[in-house]
PDB file of C-alpha atoms in Angstrom:
ATOM      1  CA  MET A   1     -54.097 -26.197  32.641  1.00  0.00           C
ATOM      2  CA  GLU A   2     -57.969 -26.282  31.601  1.00  0.00           C
ATOM      3  CA  LYS A   3     -57.007 -28.289  28.689  1.00  0.00           C
ATOM      4  CA  ASP A   4     -55.569 -31.236  30.579  1.00  0.00           C
ATOM      5  CA  THR A   5     -58.297 -31.515  33.363  1.00  0.00           C
ATOM      6  CA  ASP A   6     -61.079 -31.601  30.117  1.00  0.00           C
ATOM      7  CA  SER A   7     -58.174 -34.529  28.479  1.00  0.00           C
ATOM      8  CA  LEU A   8     -58.436 -36.575  31.670  1.00  0.00           C
ATOM      9  CA  PHE A   9     -62.350 -36.342  32.253  1.00  0.00           C
ATOM     10  CA  ALA A  10     -62.858 -37.485  28.477  1.00  0.00           C
ATOM     11  CA  LEU A  11     -59.983 -39.997  28.805  1.00  0.00           C
ATOM     12  CA  SER A  12     -61.885 -41.387  31.979  1.00  0.00           C
ATOM     13  CA  LEU A  13     -64.942 -41.074  30.774  1.00  0.00           C
ATOM     14  CA  VAL A  14     -64.035 -43.120  27.417  1.00  0.00           C
ATOM     15  CA  THR A  15     -62.261 -46.008  29.789  1.00  0.00           C
ATOM     16  CA  GLY A  16     -65.333 -46.200  32.147  1.00  0.00           C
ATOM     17  CA  PHE A  17     -67.790 -46.351  29.010  1.00  0.00           C
ATOM     18  CA  LEU A  18     -65.546 -49.315  27.665  1.00  0.00           C
ATOM     19  CA  LEU A  19     -65.015 -51.154  30.868  1.00  0.00           C
ATOM     20  CA  THR A  20     -68.836 -50.951  31.578  1.00  0.00           C
ATOM     21  CA  PHE A  21     -69.527 -52.366  27.858  1.00  0.00           C
ATOM     22  CA  LEU A  22     -67.373 -54.841  27.927  1.00  0.00           C
ATOM     23  CA  MET A  23     -68.416 -56.287  31.658  1.00  0.00           C
ATOM     24  CA  SER A  24     -72.104 -56.146  30.173  1.00  0.00           C
ATOM     25  CA  LEU A  25     -71.762 -58.442  27.814  1.00  0.00           C
ATOM     26  CA  THR A  26     -70.935 -60.853  30.069  1.00  0.00           C
ATOM     27  CA  GLU A  27     -73.518 -60.297  32.373  1.00  0.00           C
ATOM     28  CA  LEU A  28     -76.545 -62.327  32.195  1.00  0.00           C
ATOM     29  CA  THR A  29     -78.309 -61.606  35.241  1.00  0.00           C
ATOM     30  CA  VAL A  30     -78.786 -58.117  33.946  1.00  0.00           C
ATOM     31  CA  SER A  31     -79.226 -59.345  30.525  1.00  0.00           C
ATOM     32  CA  SER A  32     -82.089 -61.605  31.626  1.00  0.00           C
ATOM     33  CA  LEU A  33     -83.592 -58.212  33.520  1.00  0.00           C
ATOM     34  CA  LEU A  34     -83.410 -56.362  29.948  1.00  0.00           C
ATOM     35  CA  TYR A  35     -85.104 -58.744  27.856  1.00  0.00           C
ATOM     36  CA  SER A  36     -88.179 -58.226  26.750  1.00  0.00           C
ATOM     37  CA  SER A  37     -90.222 -59.443  23.607  1.00  0.00           C
ATOM     38  CA  LYS A  38     -89.465 -55.990  21.854  1.00  0.00           C
ATOM     39  CA  SER A  39     -85.602 -55.863  22.882  1.00  0.00           C
ATOM     40  CA  ARG A  40     -83.056 -58.586  23.048  1.00  0.00           C
ATOM     41  CA  THR A  41     -79.507 -58.550  24.259  1.00  0.00           C
ATOM     42  CA  ILE A  42     -76.300 -60.028  23.299  1.00  0.00           C
ATOM     43  CA  GLY A  43     -75.648 -61.959  26.220  1.00  0.00           C
ATOM     44  CA  ALA A  44     -78.811 -63.689  26.085  1.00  0.00           C
ATOM     45  CA  THR A  45     -79.458 -64.084  22.411  1.00  0.00           C
ATOM     46  CA  VAL A  46     -75.772 -66.071  22.827  1.00  0.00           C
ATOM     47  CA  LEU A  47     -77.173 -68.275  25.771  1.00  0.00           C
ATOM     48  CA  SER A  48     -80.800 -69.008  24.051  1.00  0.00           C
ATOM     49  CA  PHE A  49     -78.752 -70.411  20.925  1.00  0.00           C
ATOM     50  CA  GLN A  50     -76.416 -72.150  23.111  1.00  0.00           C
ATOM     51  CA  GLN A  51     -79.478 -73.551  25.148  1.00  0.00           C
ATOM     52  CA  ALA A  52     -81.551 -74.668  21.974  1.00  0.00           C
ATOM     53  CA  GLY A  53     -78.298 -76.798  20.779  1.00  0.00           C
ATOM     54  CA  TYR A  54     -77.149 -74.657  18.151  1.00  0.00           C
ATOM     55  CA  LYS A  55     -73.273 -75.017  18.315  1.00  0.00           C
ATOM     56  CA  LYS A  56     -71.572 -72.926  15.429  1.00  0.00           C
ATOM     57  CA  THR A  57     -74.336 -69.746  15.703  1.00  0.00           C
ATOM     58  CA  PRO A  58     -72.799 -68.791  19.085  1.00  0.00           C
ATOM     59  CA  GLN A  59     -69.659 -68.944  17.695  1.00  0.00           C
ATOM     60  CA  LEU A  60     -70.203 -66.898  15.122  1.00  0.00           C
ATOM     61  CA  PHE A  61     -71.979 -64.442  16.889  1.00  0.00           C
ATOM     62  CA  SER A  62     -69.773 -64.110  19.460  1.00  0.00           C
ATOM     63  CA  GLY A  63     -66.720 -63.826  16.618  1.00  0.00           C
ATOM     64  CA  ILE A  64     -68.492 -61.081  15.245  1.00  0.00           C
ATOM     65  CA  ILE A  65     -68.697 -58.864  18.450  1.00  0.00           C
ATOM     66  CA  VAL A  66     -65.707 -59.782  19.128  1.00  0.00           C
ATOM     67  CA  THR A  67     -64.310 -57.804  15.290  1.00  0.00           C
ATOM     68  CA  ILE A  68     -66.507 -55.168  15.740  1.00  0.00           C
ATOM     69  CA  ILE A  69     -64.865 -54.605  19.094  1.00  0.00           C
ATOM     70  CA  LEU A  70     -61.473 -55.125  18.147  1.00  0.00           C
ATOM     71  CA  ALA A  71     -62.376 -52.932  14.646  1.00  0.00           C
ATOM     72  CA  GLY A  72     -63.554 -50.120  16.806  1.00  0.00           C
ATOM     73  CA  TYR A  73     -60.634 -50.305  19.096  1.00  0.00           C
ATOM     74  CA  LEU A  74     -57.976 -50.096  15.850  1.00  0.00           C
ATOM     75  CA  ILE A  75     -60.025 -47.078  14.413  1.00  0.00           C
ATOM     76  CA  TRP A  76     -60.236 -45.087  17.589  1.00  0.00           C
ATOM     77  CA  SER A  77     -56.512 -45.938  18.225  1.00  0.00           C
ATOM     78  CA  ALA A  78     -55.730 -44.528  14.476  1.00  0.00           C
ATOM     79  CA  LEU A  79     -57.248 -41.262  14.850  1.00  0.00           C
ATOM     80  CA  GLY A  80     -54.527 -39.024  15.920  1.00  0.00           C
ATOM     81  CA  PRO A  81     -56.338 -36.111  17.450  1.00  0.00           C
ATOM     82  CA  PHE A  82     -58.683 -38.740  19.750  1.00  0.00           C
ATOM     83  CA  ASN A  83     -55.564 -40.796  20.655  1.00  0.00           C
ATOM     84  CA  LEU A  84     -54.870 -39.258  24.608  1.00  0.00           C
ATOM     85  CA  ARG A  85     -52.204 -42.016  25.471  1.00  0.00           C
ATOM     86  CA  ARG A  86     -50.216 -40.097  22.462  1.00  0.00           C
ATOM     87  CA  LYS A  87     -50.345 -36.488  23.834  1.00  0.00           C
ATOM     88  CA  TYR A  88     -49.473 -37.331  27.391  1.00  0.00           C
ATOM     89  CA  ASN A  89     -46.624 -39.571  26.681  1.00  0.00           C
ATOM     90  CA  ALA A  90     -45.125 -36.641  23.874  1.00  0.00           C
ATOM     91  CA  GLY A  91     -46.084 -33.869  26.839  1.00  0.00           C
ATOM     92  CA  SER A  92     -44.101 -35.669  29.126  1.00  0.00           C
ATOM     93  CA  ASP A  93     -40.925 -35.404  27.533  1.00  0.00           C
ATOM     94  CA  LYS A  94     -40.665 -31.406  28.585  1.00  0.00           C
TER      95      LYS A  94
END
């Protein structure tokens, strides 16, 4: 029972992180508050390129970000011990 609770907690923690991370990429209000001379956010950088008149640079930058997120998802889903969905589907057959 305790392992099931830990697995559910881990699954909800990962899901919450991913939802928050993906939502923060599009939130320009928060990006503008976090933007400073020492640190830059992804959303503010893409917006700066677009406002400067560059057309291909923001598209390339956004494409790289989507590729990194997709690669991370594929790596995460390929790892057997961390695939929580596979554990629950196998356990529901009992």
